[in-house]
PDB file of C-alpha atoms in Angstrom:
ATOM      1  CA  UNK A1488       0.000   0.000   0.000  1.00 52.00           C
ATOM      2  CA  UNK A1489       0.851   3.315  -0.581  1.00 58.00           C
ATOM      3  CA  UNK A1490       2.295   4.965   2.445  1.00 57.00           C
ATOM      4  CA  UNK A1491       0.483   8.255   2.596  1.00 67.00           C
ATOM      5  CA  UNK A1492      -2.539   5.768   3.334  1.00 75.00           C
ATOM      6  CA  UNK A1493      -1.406   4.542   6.234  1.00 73.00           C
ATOM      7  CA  UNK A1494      -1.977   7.272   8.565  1.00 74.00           C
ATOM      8  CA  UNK A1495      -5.506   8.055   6.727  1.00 80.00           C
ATOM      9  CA  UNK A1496      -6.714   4.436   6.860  1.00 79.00           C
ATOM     10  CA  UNK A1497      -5.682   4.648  10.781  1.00 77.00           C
ATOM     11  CA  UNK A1498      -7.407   7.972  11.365  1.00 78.00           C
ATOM     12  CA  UNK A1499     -10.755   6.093   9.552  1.00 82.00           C
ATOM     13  CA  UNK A1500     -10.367   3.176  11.402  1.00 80.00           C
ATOM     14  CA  UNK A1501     -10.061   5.302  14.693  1.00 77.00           C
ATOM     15  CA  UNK A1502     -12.653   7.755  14.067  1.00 79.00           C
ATOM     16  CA  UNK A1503     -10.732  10.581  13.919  1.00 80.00           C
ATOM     17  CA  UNK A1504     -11.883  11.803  10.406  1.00 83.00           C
ATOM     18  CA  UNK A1505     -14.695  14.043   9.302  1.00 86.00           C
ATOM     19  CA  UNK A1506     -17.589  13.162   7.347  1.00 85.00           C
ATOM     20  CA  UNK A1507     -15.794  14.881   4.069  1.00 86.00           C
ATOM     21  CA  UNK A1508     -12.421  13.110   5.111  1.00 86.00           C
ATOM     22  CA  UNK A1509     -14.360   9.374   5.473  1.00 84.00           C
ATOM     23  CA  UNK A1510     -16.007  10.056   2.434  1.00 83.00           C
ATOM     24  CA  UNK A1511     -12.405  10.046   0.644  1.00 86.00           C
ATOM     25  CA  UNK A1512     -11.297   7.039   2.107  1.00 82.00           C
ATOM     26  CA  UNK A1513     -14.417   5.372   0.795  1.00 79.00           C
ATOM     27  CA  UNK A1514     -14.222   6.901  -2.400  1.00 80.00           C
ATOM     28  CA  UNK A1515     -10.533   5.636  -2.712  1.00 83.00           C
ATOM     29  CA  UNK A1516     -11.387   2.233  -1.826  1.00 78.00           C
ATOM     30  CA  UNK A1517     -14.408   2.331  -4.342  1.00 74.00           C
ATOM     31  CA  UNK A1518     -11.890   3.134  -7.065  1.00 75.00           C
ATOM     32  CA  UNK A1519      -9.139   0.750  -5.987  1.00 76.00           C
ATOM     33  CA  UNK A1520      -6.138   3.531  -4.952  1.00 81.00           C
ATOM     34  CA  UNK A1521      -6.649   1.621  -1.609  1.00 79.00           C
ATOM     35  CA  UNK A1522      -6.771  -2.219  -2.127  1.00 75.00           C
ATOM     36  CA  UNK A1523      -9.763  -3.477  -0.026  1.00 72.00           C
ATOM     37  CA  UNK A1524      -7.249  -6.326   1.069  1.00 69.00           C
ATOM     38  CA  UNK A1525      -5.196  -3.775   2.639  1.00 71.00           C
ATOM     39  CA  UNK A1526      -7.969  -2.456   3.954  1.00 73.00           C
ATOM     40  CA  UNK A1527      -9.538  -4.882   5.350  1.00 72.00           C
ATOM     41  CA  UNK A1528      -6.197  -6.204   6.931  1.00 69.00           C
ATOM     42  CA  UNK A1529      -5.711  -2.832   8.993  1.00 70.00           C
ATOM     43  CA  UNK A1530      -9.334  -3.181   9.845  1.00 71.00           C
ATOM     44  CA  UNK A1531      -9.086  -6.876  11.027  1.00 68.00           C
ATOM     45  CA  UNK A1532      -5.605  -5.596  13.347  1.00 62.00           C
ATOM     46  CA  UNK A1533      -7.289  -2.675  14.238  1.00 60.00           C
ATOM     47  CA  UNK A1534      -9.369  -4.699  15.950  1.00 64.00           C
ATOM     48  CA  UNK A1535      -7.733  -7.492  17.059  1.00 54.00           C
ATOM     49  CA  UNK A1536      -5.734  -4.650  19.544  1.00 51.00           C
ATOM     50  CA  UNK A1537      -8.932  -3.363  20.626  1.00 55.00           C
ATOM     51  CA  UNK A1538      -9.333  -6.518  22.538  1.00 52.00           C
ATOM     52  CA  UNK A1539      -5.732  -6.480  24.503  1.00 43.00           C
ATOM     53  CA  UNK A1540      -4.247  -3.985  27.008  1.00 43.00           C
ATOM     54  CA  UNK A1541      -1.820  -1.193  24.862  1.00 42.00           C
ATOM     55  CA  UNK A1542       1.179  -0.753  27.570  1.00 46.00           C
ATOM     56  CA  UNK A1543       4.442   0.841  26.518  1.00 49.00           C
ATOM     57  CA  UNK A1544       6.401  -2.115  25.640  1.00 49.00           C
ATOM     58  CA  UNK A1545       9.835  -1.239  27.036  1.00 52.00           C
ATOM     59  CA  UNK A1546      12.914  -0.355  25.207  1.00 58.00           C
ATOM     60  CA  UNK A1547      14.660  -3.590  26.326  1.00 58.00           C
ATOM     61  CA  UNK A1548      11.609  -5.925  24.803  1.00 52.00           C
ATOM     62  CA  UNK A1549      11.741  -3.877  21.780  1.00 54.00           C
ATOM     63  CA  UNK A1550      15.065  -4.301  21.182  1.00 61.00           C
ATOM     64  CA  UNK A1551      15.352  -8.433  21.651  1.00 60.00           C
ATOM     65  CA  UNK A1552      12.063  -8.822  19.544  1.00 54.00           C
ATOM     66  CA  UNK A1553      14.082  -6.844  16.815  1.00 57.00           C
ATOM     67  CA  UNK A1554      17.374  -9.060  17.421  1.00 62.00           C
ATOM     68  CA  UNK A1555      15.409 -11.886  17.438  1.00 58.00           C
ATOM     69  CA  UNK A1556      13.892 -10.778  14.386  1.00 55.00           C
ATOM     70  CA  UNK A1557      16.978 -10.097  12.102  1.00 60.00           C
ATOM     71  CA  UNK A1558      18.572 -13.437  13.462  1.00 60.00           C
ATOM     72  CA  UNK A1559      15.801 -15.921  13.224  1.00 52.00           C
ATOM     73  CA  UNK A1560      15.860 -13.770   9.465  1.00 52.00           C
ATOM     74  CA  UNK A1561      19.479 -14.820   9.586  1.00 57.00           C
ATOM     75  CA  UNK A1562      19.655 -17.875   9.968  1.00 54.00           C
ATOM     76  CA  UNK A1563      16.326 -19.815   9.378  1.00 48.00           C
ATOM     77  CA  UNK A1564      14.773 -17.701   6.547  1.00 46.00           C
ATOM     78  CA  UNK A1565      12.540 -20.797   5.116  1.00 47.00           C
ATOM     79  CA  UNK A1566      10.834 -20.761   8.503  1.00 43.00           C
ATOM     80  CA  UNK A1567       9.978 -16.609   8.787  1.00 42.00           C
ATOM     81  CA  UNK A1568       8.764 -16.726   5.135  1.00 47.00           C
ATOM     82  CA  UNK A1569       5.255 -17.469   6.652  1.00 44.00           C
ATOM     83  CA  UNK A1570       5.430 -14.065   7.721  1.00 46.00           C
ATOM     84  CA  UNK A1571       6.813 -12.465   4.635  1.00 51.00           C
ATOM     85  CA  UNK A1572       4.439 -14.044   2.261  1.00 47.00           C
ATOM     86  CA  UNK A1573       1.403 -12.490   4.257  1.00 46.00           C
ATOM     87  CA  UNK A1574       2.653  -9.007   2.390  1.00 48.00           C
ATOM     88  CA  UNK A1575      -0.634  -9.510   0.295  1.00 49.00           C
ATOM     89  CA  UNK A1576      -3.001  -9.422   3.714  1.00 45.00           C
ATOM     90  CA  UNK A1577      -0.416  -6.933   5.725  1.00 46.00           C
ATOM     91  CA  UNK A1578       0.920  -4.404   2.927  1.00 46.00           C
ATOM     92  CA  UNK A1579      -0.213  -1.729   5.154  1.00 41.00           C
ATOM     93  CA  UNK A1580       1.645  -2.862   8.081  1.00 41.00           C
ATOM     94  CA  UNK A1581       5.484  -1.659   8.150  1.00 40.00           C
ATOM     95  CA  UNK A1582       8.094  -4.007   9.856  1.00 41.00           C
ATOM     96  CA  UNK A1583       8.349  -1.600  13.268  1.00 40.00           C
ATOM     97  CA  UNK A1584       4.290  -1.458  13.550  1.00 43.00           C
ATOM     98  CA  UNK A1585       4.279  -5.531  12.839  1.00 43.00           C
ATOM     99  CA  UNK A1586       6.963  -5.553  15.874  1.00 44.00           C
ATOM    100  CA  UNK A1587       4.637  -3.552  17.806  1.00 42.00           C
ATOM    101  CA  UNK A1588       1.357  -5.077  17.119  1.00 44.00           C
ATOM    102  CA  UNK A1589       3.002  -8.282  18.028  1.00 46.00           C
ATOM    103  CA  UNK A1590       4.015  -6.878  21.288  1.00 44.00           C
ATOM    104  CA  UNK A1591       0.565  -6.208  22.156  1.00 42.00           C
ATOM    105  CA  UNK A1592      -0.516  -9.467  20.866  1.00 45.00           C
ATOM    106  CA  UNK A1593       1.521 -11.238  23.550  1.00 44.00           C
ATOM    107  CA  UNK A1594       0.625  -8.968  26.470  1.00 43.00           C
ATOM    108  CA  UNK A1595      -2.723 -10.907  26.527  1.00 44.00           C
ATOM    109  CA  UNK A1596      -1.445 -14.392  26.308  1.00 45.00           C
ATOM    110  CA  UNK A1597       1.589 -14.165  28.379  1.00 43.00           C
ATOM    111  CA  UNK A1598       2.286 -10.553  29.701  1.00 40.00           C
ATOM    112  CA  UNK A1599       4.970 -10.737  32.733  1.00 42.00           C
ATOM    113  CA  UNK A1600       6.553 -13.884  31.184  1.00 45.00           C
ATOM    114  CA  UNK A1601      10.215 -13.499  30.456  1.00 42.00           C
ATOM    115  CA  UNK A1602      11.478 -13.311  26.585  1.00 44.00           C
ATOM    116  CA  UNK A1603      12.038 -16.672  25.488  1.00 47.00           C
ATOM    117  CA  UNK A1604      14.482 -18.615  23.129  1.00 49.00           C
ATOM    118  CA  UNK A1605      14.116 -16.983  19.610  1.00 55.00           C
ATOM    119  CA  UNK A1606      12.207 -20.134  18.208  1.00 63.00           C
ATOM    120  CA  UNK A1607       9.783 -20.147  20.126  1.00 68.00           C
ATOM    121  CA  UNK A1608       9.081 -16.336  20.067  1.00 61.00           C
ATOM    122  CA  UNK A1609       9.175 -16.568  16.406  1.00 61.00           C
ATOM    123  CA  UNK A1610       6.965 -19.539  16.796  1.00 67.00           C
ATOM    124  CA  UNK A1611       4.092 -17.361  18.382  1.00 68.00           C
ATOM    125  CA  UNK A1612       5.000 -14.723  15.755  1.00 63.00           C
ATOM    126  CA  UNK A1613       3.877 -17.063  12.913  1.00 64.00           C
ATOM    127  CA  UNK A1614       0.658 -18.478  14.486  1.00 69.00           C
ATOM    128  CA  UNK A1615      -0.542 -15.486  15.153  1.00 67.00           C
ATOM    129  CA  UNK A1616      -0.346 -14.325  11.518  1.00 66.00           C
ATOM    130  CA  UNK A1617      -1.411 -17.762  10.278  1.00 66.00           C
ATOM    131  CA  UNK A1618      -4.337 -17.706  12.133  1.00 70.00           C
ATOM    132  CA  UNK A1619      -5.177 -13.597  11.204  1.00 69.00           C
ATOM    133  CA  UNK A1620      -4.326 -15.000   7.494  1.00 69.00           C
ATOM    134  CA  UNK A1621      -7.025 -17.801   7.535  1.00 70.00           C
ATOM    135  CA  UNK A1622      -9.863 -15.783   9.593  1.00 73.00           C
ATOM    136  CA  UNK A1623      -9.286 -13.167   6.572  1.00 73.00           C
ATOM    137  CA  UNK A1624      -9.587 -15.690   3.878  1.00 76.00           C
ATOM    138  CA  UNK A1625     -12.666 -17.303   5.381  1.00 75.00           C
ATOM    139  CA  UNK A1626     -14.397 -14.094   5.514  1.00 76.00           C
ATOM    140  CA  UNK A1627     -13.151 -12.959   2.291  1.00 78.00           C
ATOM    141  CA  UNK A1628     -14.662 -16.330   0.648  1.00 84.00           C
ATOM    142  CA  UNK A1629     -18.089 -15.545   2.110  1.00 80.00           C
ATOM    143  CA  UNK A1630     -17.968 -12.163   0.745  1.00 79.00           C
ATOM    144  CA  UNK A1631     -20.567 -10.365  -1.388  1.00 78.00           C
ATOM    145  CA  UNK A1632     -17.556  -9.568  -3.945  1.00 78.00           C
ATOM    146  CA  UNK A1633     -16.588 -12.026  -6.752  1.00 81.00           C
ATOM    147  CA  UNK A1634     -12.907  -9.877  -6.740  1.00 79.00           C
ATOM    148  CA  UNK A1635     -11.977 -10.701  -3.130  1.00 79.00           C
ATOM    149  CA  UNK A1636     -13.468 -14.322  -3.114  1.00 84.00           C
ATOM    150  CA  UNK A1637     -10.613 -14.903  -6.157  1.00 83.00           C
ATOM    151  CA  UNK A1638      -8.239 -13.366  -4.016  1.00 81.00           C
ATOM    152  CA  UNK A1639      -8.964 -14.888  -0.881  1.00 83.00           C
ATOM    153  CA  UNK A1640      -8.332 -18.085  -3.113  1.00 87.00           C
ATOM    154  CA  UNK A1641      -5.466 -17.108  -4.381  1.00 82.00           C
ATOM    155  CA  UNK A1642      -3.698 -16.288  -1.140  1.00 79.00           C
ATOM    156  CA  UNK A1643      -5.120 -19.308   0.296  1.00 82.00           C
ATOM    157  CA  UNK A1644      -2.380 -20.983  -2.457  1.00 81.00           C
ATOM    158  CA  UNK A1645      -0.017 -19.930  -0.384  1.00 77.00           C
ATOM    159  CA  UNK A1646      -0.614 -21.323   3.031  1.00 76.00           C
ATOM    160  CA  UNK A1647       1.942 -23.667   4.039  1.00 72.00           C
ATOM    161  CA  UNK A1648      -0.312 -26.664   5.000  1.00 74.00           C
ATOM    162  CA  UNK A1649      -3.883 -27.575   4.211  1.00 70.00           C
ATOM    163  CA  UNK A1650      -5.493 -25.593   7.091  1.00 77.00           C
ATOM    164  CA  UNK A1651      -8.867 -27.430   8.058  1.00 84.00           C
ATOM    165  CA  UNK A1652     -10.687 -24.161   8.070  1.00 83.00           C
ATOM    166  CA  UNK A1653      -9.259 -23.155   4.999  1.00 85.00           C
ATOM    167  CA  UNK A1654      -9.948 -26.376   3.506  1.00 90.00           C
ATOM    168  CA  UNK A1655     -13.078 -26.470   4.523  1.00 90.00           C
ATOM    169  CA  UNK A1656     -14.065 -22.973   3.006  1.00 90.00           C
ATOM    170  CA  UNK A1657     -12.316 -23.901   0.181  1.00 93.00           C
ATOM    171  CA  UNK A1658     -14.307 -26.823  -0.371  1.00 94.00           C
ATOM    172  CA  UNK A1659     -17.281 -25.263   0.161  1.00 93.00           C
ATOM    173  CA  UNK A1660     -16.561 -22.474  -2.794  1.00 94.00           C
ATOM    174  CA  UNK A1661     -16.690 -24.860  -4.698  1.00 95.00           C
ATOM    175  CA  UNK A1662     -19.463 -26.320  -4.486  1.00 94.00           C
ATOM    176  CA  UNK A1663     -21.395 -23.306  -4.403  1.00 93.00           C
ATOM    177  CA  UNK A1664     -19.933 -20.148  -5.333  1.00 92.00           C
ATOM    178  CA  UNK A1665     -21.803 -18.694  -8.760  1.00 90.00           C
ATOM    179  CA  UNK A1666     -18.629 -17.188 -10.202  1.00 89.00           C
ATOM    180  CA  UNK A1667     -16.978 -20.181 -12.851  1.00 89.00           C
ATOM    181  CA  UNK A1668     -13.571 -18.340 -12.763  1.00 87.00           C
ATOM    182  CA  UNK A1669     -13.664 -18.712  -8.536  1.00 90.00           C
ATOM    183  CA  UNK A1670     -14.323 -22.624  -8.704  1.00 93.00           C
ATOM    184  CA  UNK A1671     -11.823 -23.293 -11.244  1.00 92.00           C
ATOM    185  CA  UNK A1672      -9.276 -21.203  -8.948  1.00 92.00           C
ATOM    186  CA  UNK A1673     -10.096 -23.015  -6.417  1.00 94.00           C
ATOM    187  CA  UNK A1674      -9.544 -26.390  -8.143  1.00 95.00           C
ATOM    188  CA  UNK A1675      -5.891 -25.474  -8.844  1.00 93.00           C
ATOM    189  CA  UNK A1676      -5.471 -24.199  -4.841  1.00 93.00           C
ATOM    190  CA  UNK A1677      -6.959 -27.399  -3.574  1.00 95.00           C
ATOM    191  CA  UNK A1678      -4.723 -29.076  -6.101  1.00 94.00           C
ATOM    192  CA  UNK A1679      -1.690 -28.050  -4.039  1.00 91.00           C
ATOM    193  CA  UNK A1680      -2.776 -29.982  -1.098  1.00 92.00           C
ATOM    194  CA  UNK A1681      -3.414 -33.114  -2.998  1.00 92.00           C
ATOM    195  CA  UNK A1682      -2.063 -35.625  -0.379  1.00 92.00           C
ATOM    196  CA  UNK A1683      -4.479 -34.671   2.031  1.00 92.00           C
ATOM    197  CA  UNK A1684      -7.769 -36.966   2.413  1.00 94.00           C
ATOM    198  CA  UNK A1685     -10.347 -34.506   3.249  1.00 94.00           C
ATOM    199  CA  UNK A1686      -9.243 -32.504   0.196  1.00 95.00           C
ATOM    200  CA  UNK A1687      -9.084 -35.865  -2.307  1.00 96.00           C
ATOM    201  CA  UNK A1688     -12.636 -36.370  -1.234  1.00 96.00           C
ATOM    202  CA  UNK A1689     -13.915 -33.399  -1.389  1.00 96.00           C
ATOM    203  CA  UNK A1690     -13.171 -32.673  -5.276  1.00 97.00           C
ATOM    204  CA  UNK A1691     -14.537 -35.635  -6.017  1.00 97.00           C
ATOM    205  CA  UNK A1692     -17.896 -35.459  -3.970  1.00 96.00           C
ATOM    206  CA  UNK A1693     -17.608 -31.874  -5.968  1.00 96.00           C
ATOM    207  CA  UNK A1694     -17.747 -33.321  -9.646  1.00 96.00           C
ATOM    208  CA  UNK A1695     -21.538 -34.172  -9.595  1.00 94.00           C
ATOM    209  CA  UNK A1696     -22.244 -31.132  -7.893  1.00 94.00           C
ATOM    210  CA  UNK A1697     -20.887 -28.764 -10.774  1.00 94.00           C
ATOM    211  CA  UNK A1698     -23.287 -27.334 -13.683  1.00 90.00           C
ATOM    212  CA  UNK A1699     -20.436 -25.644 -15.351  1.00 91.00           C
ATOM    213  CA  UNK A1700     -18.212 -27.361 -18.302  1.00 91.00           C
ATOM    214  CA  UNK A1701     -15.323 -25.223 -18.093  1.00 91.00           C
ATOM    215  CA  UNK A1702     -15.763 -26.837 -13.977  1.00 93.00           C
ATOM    216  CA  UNK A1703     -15.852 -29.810 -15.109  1.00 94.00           C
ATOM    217  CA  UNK A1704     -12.827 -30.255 -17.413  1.00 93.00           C
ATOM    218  CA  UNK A1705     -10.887 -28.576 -14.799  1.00 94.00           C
ATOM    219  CA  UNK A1706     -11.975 -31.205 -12.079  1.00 96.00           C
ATOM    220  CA  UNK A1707     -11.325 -34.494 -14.722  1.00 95.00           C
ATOM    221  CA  UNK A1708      -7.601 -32.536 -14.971  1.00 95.00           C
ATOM    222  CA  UNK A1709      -7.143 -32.745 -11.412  1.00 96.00           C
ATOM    223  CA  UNK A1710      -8.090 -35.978 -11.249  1.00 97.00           C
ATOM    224  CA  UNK A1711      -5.885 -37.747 -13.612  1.00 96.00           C
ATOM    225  CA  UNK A1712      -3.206 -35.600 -12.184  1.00 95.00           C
ATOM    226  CA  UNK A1713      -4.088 -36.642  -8.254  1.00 96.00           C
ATOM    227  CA  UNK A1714      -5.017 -40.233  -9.618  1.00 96.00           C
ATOM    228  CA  UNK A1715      -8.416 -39.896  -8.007  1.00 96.00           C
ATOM    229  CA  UNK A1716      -9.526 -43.465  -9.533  1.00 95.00           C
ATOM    230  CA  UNK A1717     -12.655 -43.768  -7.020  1.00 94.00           C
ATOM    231  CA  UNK A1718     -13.613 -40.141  -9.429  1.00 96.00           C
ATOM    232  CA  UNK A1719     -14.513 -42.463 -12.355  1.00 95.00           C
ATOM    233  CA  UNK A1720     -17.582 -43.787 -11.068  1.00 95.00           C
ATOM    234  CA  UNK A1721     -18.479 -39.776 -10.538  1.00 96.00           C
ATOM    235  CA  UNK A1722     -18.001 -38.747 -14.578  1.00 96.00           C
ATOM    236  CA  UNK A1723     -19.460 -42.250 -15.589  1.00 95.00           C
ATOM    237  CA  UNK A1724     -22.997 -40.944 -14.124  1.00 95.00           C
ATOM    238  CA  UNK A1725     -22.461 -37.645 -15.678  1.00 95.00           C
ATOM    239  CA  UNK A1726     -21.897 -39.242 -19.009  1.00 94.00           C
ATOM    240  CA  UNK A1727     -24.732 -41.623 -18.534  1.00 94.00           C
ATOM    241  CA  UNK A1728     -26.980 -38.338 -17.093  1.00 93.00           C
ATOM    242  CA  UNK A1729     -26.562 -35.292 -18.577  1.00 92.00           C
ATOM    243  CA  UNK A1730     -26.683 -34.358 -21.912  1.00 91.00           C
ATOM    244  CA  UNK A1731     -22.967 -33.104 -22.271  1.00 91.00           C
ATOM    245  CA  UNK A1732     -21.459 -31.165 -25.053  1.00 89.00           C
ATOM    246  CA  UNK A1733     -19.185 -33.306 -26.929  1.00 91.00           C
ATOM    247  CA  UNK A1734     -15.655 -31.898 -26.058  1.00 90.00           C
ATOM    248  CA  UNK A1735     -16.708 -32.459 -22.459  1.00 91.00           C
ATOM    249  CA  UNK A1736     -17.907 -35.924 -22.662  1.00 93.00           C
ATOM    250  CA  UNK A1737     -14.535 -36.933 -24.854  1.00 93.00           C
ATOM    251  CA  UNK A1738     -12.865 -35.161 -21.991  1.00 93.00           C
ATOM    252  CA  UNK A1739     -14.174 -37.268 -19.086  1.00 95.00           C
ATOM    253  CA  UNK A1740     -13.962 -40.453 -21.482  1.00 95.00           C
ATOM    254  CA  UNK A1741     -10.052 -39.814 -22.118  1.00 94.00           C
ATOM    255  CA  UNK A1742     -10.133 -39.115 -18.141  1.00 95.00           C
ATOM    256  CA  UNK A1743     -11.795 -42.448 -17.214  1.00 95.00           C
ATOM    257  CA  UNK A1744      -9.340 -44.513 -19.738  1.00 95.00           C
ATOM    258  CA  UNK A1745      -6.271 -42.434 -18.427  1.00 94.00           C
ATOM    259  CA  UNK A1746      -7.464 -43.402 -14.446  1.00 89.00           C
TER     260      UNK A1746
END
């Protein structure tokens, strides 16, 4: 996000503006000069630190959780990516507000504690953004917009396990979300965590569930490429039931033969 934002979005989120002042911020989030991901990101932080105490964290705390920081950064990168690759959720957020938000995060779970070993500090740091990452791609998925469903798919890509929550959401996208471009999306996501049962099931309980053909050439993909054989029974009954167009029924022929 833009920088000169930051302060505005805060202001909003406070209530600090005026009605001409709000009407801005809405007007730049109607024309997308302020991503509603960002948004809605600073929102969801806003007020997650609504609900814990806001004490001064000393200079002493600061200054570990920053050490900590740069050598966890140092010397297990892989691990802090989690972290990094929530940029798309927490653009807004600059690395000394992150440090600070965390700070107040931890006041409520363990305030008077003394500063750990780094990995389990950084430990903490990463749940807590997993978990902000999948409340803000469940609600995104139920949302009213077909823009920030896709999104909320697309980030869910890059989780680095298949979340039951998430999965769960994902599955249930779907199944019923009305935009085609959404499912399919959401086919390739769920794709990633192809090892996992609940997810193997669920696209194929999804196949006779889908009205779409571009939906269903996408699902007999995934299939062949998971090697979801219990799937063939699922495009044998839509051959047998539907009246399919022609490219889709050769399709989910050379699916069952390849399975």
């Amino acid at each position: 996000m833009n920088e000169k934002y930051e302060e505005l979005i805060a202001e909003y989120l406070n209530g600090e503006l005026d009605e001409q002042e709000k009407a801005r911020v809405e007007a730049l989030i109607a024309g997308g000069e302020i991503d509603m991901i960002d948004f809605k990101a600073m929102e969801q932080l806003h007020n997650e630190l609504e609900m814990v105490s806001t004490p001064e964290p000393s200079a002493e705390m600061s200054d570990r959780f920053y050490a900590m920081l740069e050598e966890e950064k140092a010397s297990a990168k892989p691990m802090f990516n989690i972290s990094e690759k929530l940029n798309e959720l927490f653009a807004a957020l600059t690395m000394p507000r992150l440090a600070y938000a965390f700070v107040l995060l931890i006041v409520g779970g363990f305030i008077g504690a003394q500063v750990g070993s780094n990995d389990s500090q950084i430990n903490e740091l990463t749940n807590q953004m997993q978990d902000m990452r999948e409340m803000m791609i469940v609600s995104m998925l139920e949302g009213a917009s077909t823009t920030d469903r896709l999104r909320a798919v697309n980030i869910s890509a890059e989780l680095p396990i298949a979340d039951e929550k998430a999965v769960r959401a994902l599955l249930f996208t779907l199944n019923n979300d009305e935009s085609v471009n959404v499912r399919v999306q959401t086919i390739e996501t769920l794709k990633k965590w192809g090892e996992d049962e609940t997810v193997r099931e669920g696209l194929v309980s999804a196949i006779g569930a889908q009205n779409s053909d571009v939906v269903i050439i996408a699902l007999a993909d995934a299939m062949v490429e998971l090697g979801l054989q219990n799937s063939k029974s699922e495009f044998e009954n839509l051959i047998q039931e539907r009246n399919l167009n022609i490219n889709v029924k050769e399709k989910l022929e050379s699916a069952i033969a390849s399975l």
